[in-house]
Amino acid sequence: RNKYNRAMKISLIHPSRGRADKGLETRDIWLSMSGYENVNHVISIDFDDPEFNKYQSLFWGDAPRSSVCMGHNKSVVEATNNAILSNDDKPRGDILVYLSDDFKCPDNWGNLILKEFEGVTEPMLLKVDDCLQKFDVPVLTIPIMNRALYERLGYFFHPEYKSMFVDEDLYWTAKKLGA
């Protein structure tokens, strides 16, 4: 039984391009290992993606497991930010998790995240171990933030970036804010 606030929603924000099968596999793994039922998945794809039709066949009509955000994105940063702003019937969560096709998750990750954010109302960013680099490196390959930080920043990733260094910028910006 989940002892944390069941009303808190976690949103997996998942930009993906050219890897529809991998995107589906990643989504299924993360949802099955969450240990928490109030999780929604938002996949953000591009209209010009060469696998657009495959994404359509895999993700459209798969509610409540996924909602799809489509855009004319020029970068992963734009796709990520647009997924949070997407105007569909599924509100984005109290906790926003950047989901990449290339990262795995621990079992019960949803409850582990809820434990970290329990009772927190001020802006907060959670750094997790990506199992690729030392934990003290000032980079966020899998950033997790609460709604309060998102609203304070006005974005998930700073829109001036395309991809490289956006995670370092987020780390230092959040540190400056004490988040």
PDB file of C-alpha atoms in Angstrom:
ATOM      1  CA  ARG A   1       0.000   0.000   0.000  1.00  0.00           C
ATOM      2  CA  ASN A   2       1.289   3.424  -0.916  1.00  0.00           C
ATOM      3  CA  LYS A   3       1.627   5.522   2.231  1.00  0.00           C
ATOM      4  CA  TYR A   4       2.303   8.765   0.361  1.00  0.00           C
ATOM      5  CA  ASN A   5      -0.167  11.322  -0.895  1.00  0.00           C
ATOM      6  CA  ARG A   6      -2.205   9.473  -3.526  1.00  0.00           C
ATOM      7  CA  ALA A   7      -3.472  12.768  -4.909  1.00  0.00           C
ATOM      8  CA  MET A   8      -0.013  13.747  -6.187  1.00  0.00           C
ATOM      9  CA  LYS A   9       0.310  13.052  -9.889  1.00  0.00           C
ATOM     10  CA  ILE A  10       3.628  12.182 -11.487  1.00  0.00           C
ATOM     11  CA  SER A  11       3.998  12.987 -15.180  1.00  0.00           C
ATOM     12  CA  LEU A  12       6.599  11.259 -17.312  1.00  0.00           C
ATOM     13  CA  ILE A  13       7.619  13.823 -19.944  1.00  0.00           C
ATOM     14  CA  HIS A  14       8.996  11.780 -22.826  1.00  0.00           C
ATOM     15  CA  PRO A  15      10.378  13.432 -25.965  1.00  0.00           C
ATOM     16  CA  SER A  16      11.120  10.794 -28.587  1.00  0.00           C
ATOM     17  CA  ARG A  17      12.163  10.855 -32.209  1.00  0.00           C
ATOM     18  CA  GLY A  18      12.803   8.099 -34.726  1.00  0.00           C
ATOM     19  CA  ARG A  19      12.515   5.313 -32.152  1.00  0.00           C
ATOM     20  CA  ALA A  20       8.844   4.441 -31.766  1.00  0.00           C
ATOM     21  CA  ASP A  21       9.429   0.837 -30.637  1.00  0.00           C
ATOM     22  CA  LYS A  22      12.038   1.948 -28.099  1.00  0.00           C
ATOM     23  CA  GLY A  23       9.699   4.693 -26.888  1.00  0.00           C
ATOM     24  CA  LEU A  24       6.921   2.165 -26.300  1.00  0.00           C
ATOM     25  CA  GLU A  25       9.291  -0.250 -24.539  1.00  0.00           C
ATOM     26  CA  THR A  26      10.586   2.565 -22.313  1.00  0.00           C
ATOM     27  CA  ARG A  27       7.070   3.705 -21.433  1.00  0.00           C
ATOM     28  CA  ASP A  28       5.941   0.179 -20.586  1.00  0.00           C
ATOM     29  CA  ILE A  29       8.963  -0.477 -18.360  1.00  0.00           C
ATOM     30  CA  TRP A  30       8.611   2.796 -16.450  1.00  0.00           C
ATOM     31  CA  LEU A  31       4.868   2.419 -15.926  1.00  0.00           C
ATOM     32  CA  SER A  32       5.138  -1.215 -14.845  1.00  0.00           C
ATOM     33  CA  MET A  33       7.931  -0.447 -12.361  1.00  0.00           C
ATOM     34  CA  SER A  34       6.460   2.731 -10.844  1.00  0.00           C
ATOM     35  CA  GLY A  35       4.810   1.071  -7.837  1.00  0.00           C
ATOM     36  CA  TYR A  36       2.446   4.039  -7.860  1.00  0.00           C
ATOM     37  CA  GLU A  37      -0.830   4.320  -9.724  1.00  0.00           C
ATOM     38  CA  ASN A  38      -1.159   8.090 -10.222  1.00  0.00           C
ATOM     39  CA  VAL A  39       1.342   8.372 -13.082  1.00  0.00           C
ATOM     40  CA  ASN A  40       0.638   9.695 -16.545  1.00  0.00           C
ATOM     41  CA  HIS A  41       2.884   9.470 -19.588  1.00  0.00           C
ATOM     42  CA  VAL A  42       3.195  12.195 -22.212  1.00  0.00           C
ATOM     43  CA  ILE A  43       5.119  11.342 -25.349  1.00  0.00           C
ATOM     44  CA  SER A  44       6.211  14.325 -27.411  1.00  0.00           C
ATOM     45  CA  ILE A  45       6.813  13.679 -31.093  1.00  0.00           C
ATOM     46  CA  ASP A  46       7.449  15.758 -34.183  1.00  0.00           C
ATOM     47  CA  PHE A  47       5.154  16.012 -37.203  1.00  0.00           C
ATOM     48  CA  ASP A  48       8.170  15.393 -39.463  1.00  0.00           C
ATOM     49  CA  ASP A  49       9.418  12.327 -37.585  1.00  0.00           C
ATOM     50  CA  PRO A  50      10.219   9.553 -40.094  1.00  0.00           C
ATOM     51  CA  GLU A  51       8.411   7.132 -37.748  1.00  0.00           C
ATOM     52  CA  PHE A  52       5.381   9.382 -37.212  1.00  0.00           C
ATOM     53  CA  ASN A  53       2.947   6.720 -38.496  1.00  0.00           C
ATOM     54  CA  LYS A  54       4.489   4.084 -36.254  1.00  0.00           C
ATOM     55  CA  TYR A  55       4.170   6.356 -33.200  1.00  0.00           C
ATOM     56  CA  GLN A  56       0.570   6.957 -34.237  1.00  0.00           C
ATOM     57  CA  SER A  57      -0.198   3.231 -34.372  1.00  0.00           C
ATOM     58  CA  LEU A  58       1.528   2.535 -31.043  1.00  0.00           C
ATOM     59  CA  PHE A  59       0.395   5.480 -28.904  1.00  0.00           C
ATOM     60  CA  TRP A  60      -2.847   6.956 -30.287  1.00  0.00           C
ATOM     61  CA  GLY A  61      -5.886   5.675 -28.476  1.00  0.00           C
ATOM     62  CA  ASP A  62      -3.752   4.147 -25.725  1.00  0.00           C
ATOM     63  CA  ALA A  63      -5.301   6.254 -22.955  1.00  0.00           C
ATOM     64  CA  PRO A  64      -5.007   6.281 -20.056  1.00  0.00           C
ATOM     65  CA  ARG A  65      -1.464   4.955 -20.416  1.00  0.00           C
ATOM     66  CA  SER A  66      -0.256   7.754 -22.697  1.00  0.00           C
ATOM     67  CA  SER A  67      -1.171  11.064 -24.165  1.00  0.00           C
ATOM     68  CA  VAL A  68       0.538  12.336 -27.288  1.00  0.00           C
ATOM     69  CA  CYS A  69       1.904  15.815 -27.878  1.00  0.00           C
ATOM     70  CA  MET A  70       2.716  16.611 -31.503  1.00  0.00           C
ATOM     71  CA  GLY A  71       4.671  19.619 -32.626  1.00  0.00           C
ATOM     72  CA  HIS A  72       6.989  21.239 -35.106  1.00  0.00           C
ATOM     73  CA  ASN A  73       9.823  20.954 -32.602  1.00  0.00           C
ATOM     74  CA  LYS A  74      13.305  22.025 -33.571  1.00  0.00           C
ATOM     75  CA  SER A  75      14.991  20.352 -30.579  1.00  0.00           C
ATOM     76  CA  VAL A  76      14.575  17.982 -27.655  1.00  0.00           C
ATOM     77  CA  VAL A  77      14.304  21.040 -25.397  1.00  0.00           C
ATOM     78  CA  GLU A  78      11.348  22.359 -27.387  1.00  0.00           C
ATOM     79  CA  ALA A  79       9.707  18.909 -27.461  1.00  0.00           C
ATOM     80  CA  THR A  80      10.083  18.600 -23.682  1.00  0.00           C
ATOM     81  CA  ASN A  81       8.710  22.053 -22.904  1.00  0.00           C
ATOM     82  CA  ASN A  82       5.812  21.606 -25.349  1.00  0.00           C
ATOM     83  CA  ALA A  83       4.825  18.297 -23.755  1.00  0.00           C
ATOM     84  CA  ILE A  84       4.238  20.042 -20.454  1.00  0.00           C
ATOM     85  CA  LEU A  85       2.218  22.819 -22.081  1.00  0.00           C
ATOM     86  CA  SER A  86       0.205  20.496 -24.303  1.00  0.00           C
ATOM     87  CA  ASN A  87      -3.481  21.225 -24.009  1.00  0.00           C
ATOM     88  CA  ASP A  88      -5.223  17.864 -23.789  1.00  0.00           C
ATOM     89  CA  ASP A  89      -7.492  16.187 -21.282  1.00  0.00           C
ATOM     90  CA  LYS A  90      -4.655  15.074 -19.007  1.00  0.00           C
ATOM     91  CA  PRO A  91      -3.251  17.730 -16.690  1.00  0.00           C
ATOM     92  CA  ARG A  92       0.471  17.557 -16.160  1.00  0.00           C
ATOM     93  CA  GLY A  93       1.627  16.361 -12.799  1.00  0.00           C
ATOM     94  CA  ASP A  94       2.656  17.784  -9.487  1.00  0.00           C
ATOM     95  CA  ILE A  95       5.992  16.113 -10.167  1.00  0.00           C
ATOM     96  CA  LEU A  96       7.563  16.204 -13.639  1.00  0.00           C
ATOM     97  CA  VAL A  97      10.044  13.488 -14.625  1.00  0.00           C
ATOM     98  CA  TYR A  98      12.130  13.789 -17.777  1.00  0.00           C
ATOM     99  CA  LEU A  99      11.996  10.413 -19.495  1.00  0.00           C
ATOM    100  CA  SER A 100      14.540   9.386 -22.075  1.00  0.00           C
ATOM    101  CA  ASP A 101      14.509   6.255 -24.200  1.00  0.00           C
ATOM    102  CA  ASP A 102      18.032   5.544 -22.975  1.00  0.00           C
ATOM    103  CA  PHE A 103      17.543   5.312 -19.204  1.00  0.00           C
ATOM    104  CA  LYS A 104      16.234   2.561 -16.965  1.00  0.00           C
ATOM    105  CA  CYS A 105      14.453   3.012 -13.650  1.00  0.00           C
ATOM    106  CA  PRO A 106      14.566   1.237 -10.307  1.00  0.00           C
ATOM    107  CA  ASP A 107      11.640  -0.830  -9.108  1.00  0.00           C
ATOM    108  CA  ASN A 108       9.110   1.230  -7.137  1.00  0.00           C
ATOM    109  CA  TRP A 109      10.546   4.489  -8.493  1.00  0.00           C
ATOM    110  CA  GLY A 110       7.235   6.351  -8.090  1.00  0.00           C
ATOM    111  CA  ASN A 111       7.152   5.838  -4.342  1.00  0.00           C
ATOM    112  CA  LEU A 112      10.858   6.666  -4.070  1.00  0.00           C
ATOM    113  CA  ILE A 113      10.200  10.010  -5.756  1.00  0.00           C
ATOM    114  CA  LEU A 114       7.107  10.702  -3.658  1.00  0.00           C
ATOM    115  CA  LYS A 115       9.136  10.106  -0.508  1.00  0.00           C
ATOM    116  CA  GLU A 116      11.615  12.824  -1.585  1.00  0.00           C
ATOM    117  CA  PHE A 117       8.880  15.348  -2.391  1.00  0.00           C
ATOM    118  CA  GLU A 118       6.616  14.536   0.557  1.00  0.00           C
ATOM    119  CA  GLY A 119       5.487  17.715   2.279  1.00  0.00           C
ATOM    120  CA  VAL A 120       7.568  19.951  -0.005  1.00  0.00           C
ATOM    121  CA  THR A 121       5.754  23.041  -1.239  1.00  0.00           C
ATOM    122  CA  GLU A 122       8.690  25.221  -2.265  1.00  0.00           C
ATOM    123  CA  PRO A 123      10.473  24.752  -5.608  1.00  0.00           C
ATOM    124  CA  MET A 124      12.508  21.539  -5.636  1.00  0.00           C
ATOM    125  CA  LEU A 125      14.673  19.700  -8.139  1.00  0.00           C
ATOM    126  CA  LEU A 126      15.698  16.110  -7.533  1.00  0.00           C
ATOM    127  CA  LYS A 127      18.986  14.783  -8.890  1.00  0.00           C
ATOM    128  CA  VAL A 128      19.098  11.021  -9.348  1.00  0.00           C
ATOM    129  CA  ASP A 129      21.921   8.656 -10.231  1.00  0.00           C
ATOM    130  CA  ASP A 130      21.972   7.906 -13.960  1.00  0.00           C
ATOM    131  CA  CYS A 131      24.492   5.058 -13.435  1.00  0.00           C
ATOM    132  CA  LEU A 132      26.722   6.619 -16.109  1.00  0.00           C
ATOM    133  CA  GLN A 133      28.714   9.284 -14.312  1.00  0.00           C
ATOM    134  CA  LYS A 134      29.758  10.162 -10.811  1.00  0.00           C
ATOM    135  CA  PHE A 135      26.876  11.512  -8.758  1.00  0.00           C
ATOM    136  CA  ASP A 136      28.714  14.712  -7.835  1.00  0.00           C
ATOM    137  CA  VAL A 137      29.002  15.825 -11.476  1.00  0.00           C
ATOM    138  CA  PRO A 138      26.825  18.965 -11.856  1.00  0.00           C
ATOM    139  CA  VAL A 139      24.556  17.611 -14.569  1.00  0.00           C
ATOM    140  CA  LEU A 140      20.962  16.354 -14.594  1.00  0.00           C
ATOM    141  CA  THR A 141      20.454  13.651 -17.186  1.00  0.00           C
ATOM    142  CA  ILE A 142      17.149  12.604 -15.576  1.00  0.00           C
ATOM    143  CA  PRO A 143      15.832  15.795 -13.984  1.00  0.00           C
ATOM    144  CA  ILE A 144      12.804  15.559 -11.719  1.00  0.00           C
ATOM    145  CA  MET A 145      11.102  18.732 -10.534  1.00  0.00           C
ATOM    146  CA  ASN A 146       7.965  19.686  -8.716  1.00  0.00           C
ATOM    147  CA  ARG A 147       5.299  21.933 -10.169  1.00  0.00           C
ATOM    148  CA  ALA A 148       6.473  24.807  -7.920  1.00  0.00           C
ATOM    149  CA  LEU A 149       9.925  24.844  -9.580  1.00  0.00           C
ATOM    150  CA  TYR A 150       8.426  24.570 -13.049  1.00  0.00           C
ATOM    151  CA  GLU A 151       6.170  27.545 -12.353  1.00  0.00           C
ATOM    152  CA  ARG A 152       9.043  29.551 -10.864  1.00  0.00           C
ATOM    153  CA  LEU A 153      11.252  28.921 -13.898  1.00  0.00           C
ATOM    154  CA  GLY A 154       8.492  29.115 -16.498  1.00  0.00           C
ATOM    155  CA  TYR A 155       9.995  26.152 -18.348  1.00  0.00           C
ATOM    156  CA  PHE A 156      11.384  22.663 -17.795  1.00  0.00           C
ATOM    157  CA  PHE A 157      14.510  23.227 -19.903  1.00  0.00           C
ATOM    158  CA  HIS A 158      15.666  26.740 -20.740  1.00  0.00           C
ATOM    159  CA  PRO A 159      14.305  27.409 -24.245  1.00  0.00           C
ATOM    160  CA  GLU A 160      17.521  29.045 -25.493  1.00  0.00           C
ATOM    161  CA  TYR A 161      19.175  25.607 -25.625  1.00  0.00           C
ATOM    162  CA  LYS A 162      18.666  22.847 -28.180  1.00  0.00           C
ATOM    163  CA  SER A 163      20.106  19.959 -26.132  1.00  0.00           C
ATOM    164  CA  MET A 164      23.760  20.174 -25.099  1.00  0.00           C
ATOM    165  CA  PHE A 165      24.383  21.842 -21.731  1.00  0.00           C
ATOM    166  CA  VAL A 166      20.675  22.302 -20.954  1.00  0.00           C
ATOM    167  CA  ASP A 167      20.970  19.827 -18.077  1.00  0.00           C
ATOM    168  CA  GLU A 168      23.961  21.657 -16.623  1.00  0.00           C
ATOM    169  CA  ASP A 169      22.129  24.964 -16.922  1.00  0.00           C
ATOM    170  CA  LEU A 170      19.137  23.498 -15.083  1.00  0.00           C
ATOM    171  CA  TYR A 171      21.423  22.182 -12.329  1.00  0.00           C
ATOM    172  CA  TRP A 172      23.090  25.556 -11.714  1.00  0.00           C
ATOM    173  CA  THR A 173      19.872  27.555 -12.083  1.00  0.00           C
ATOM    174  CA  ALA A 174      18.097  25.374  -9.524  1.00  0.00           C
ATOM    175  CA  LYS A 175      21.097  25.551  -7.194  1.00  0.00           C
ATOM    176  CA  LYS A 176      21.005  29.372  -7.380  1.00  0.00           C
ATOM    177  CA  LEU A 177      17.332  29.276  -6.458  1.00  0.00           C
ATOM    178  CA  GLY A 178      18.012  26.884  -3.579  1.00  0.00           C
ATOM    179  CA  ALA A 179      15.772  24.284  -5.165  1.00  0.00           C
TER     180      ALA A 179
END
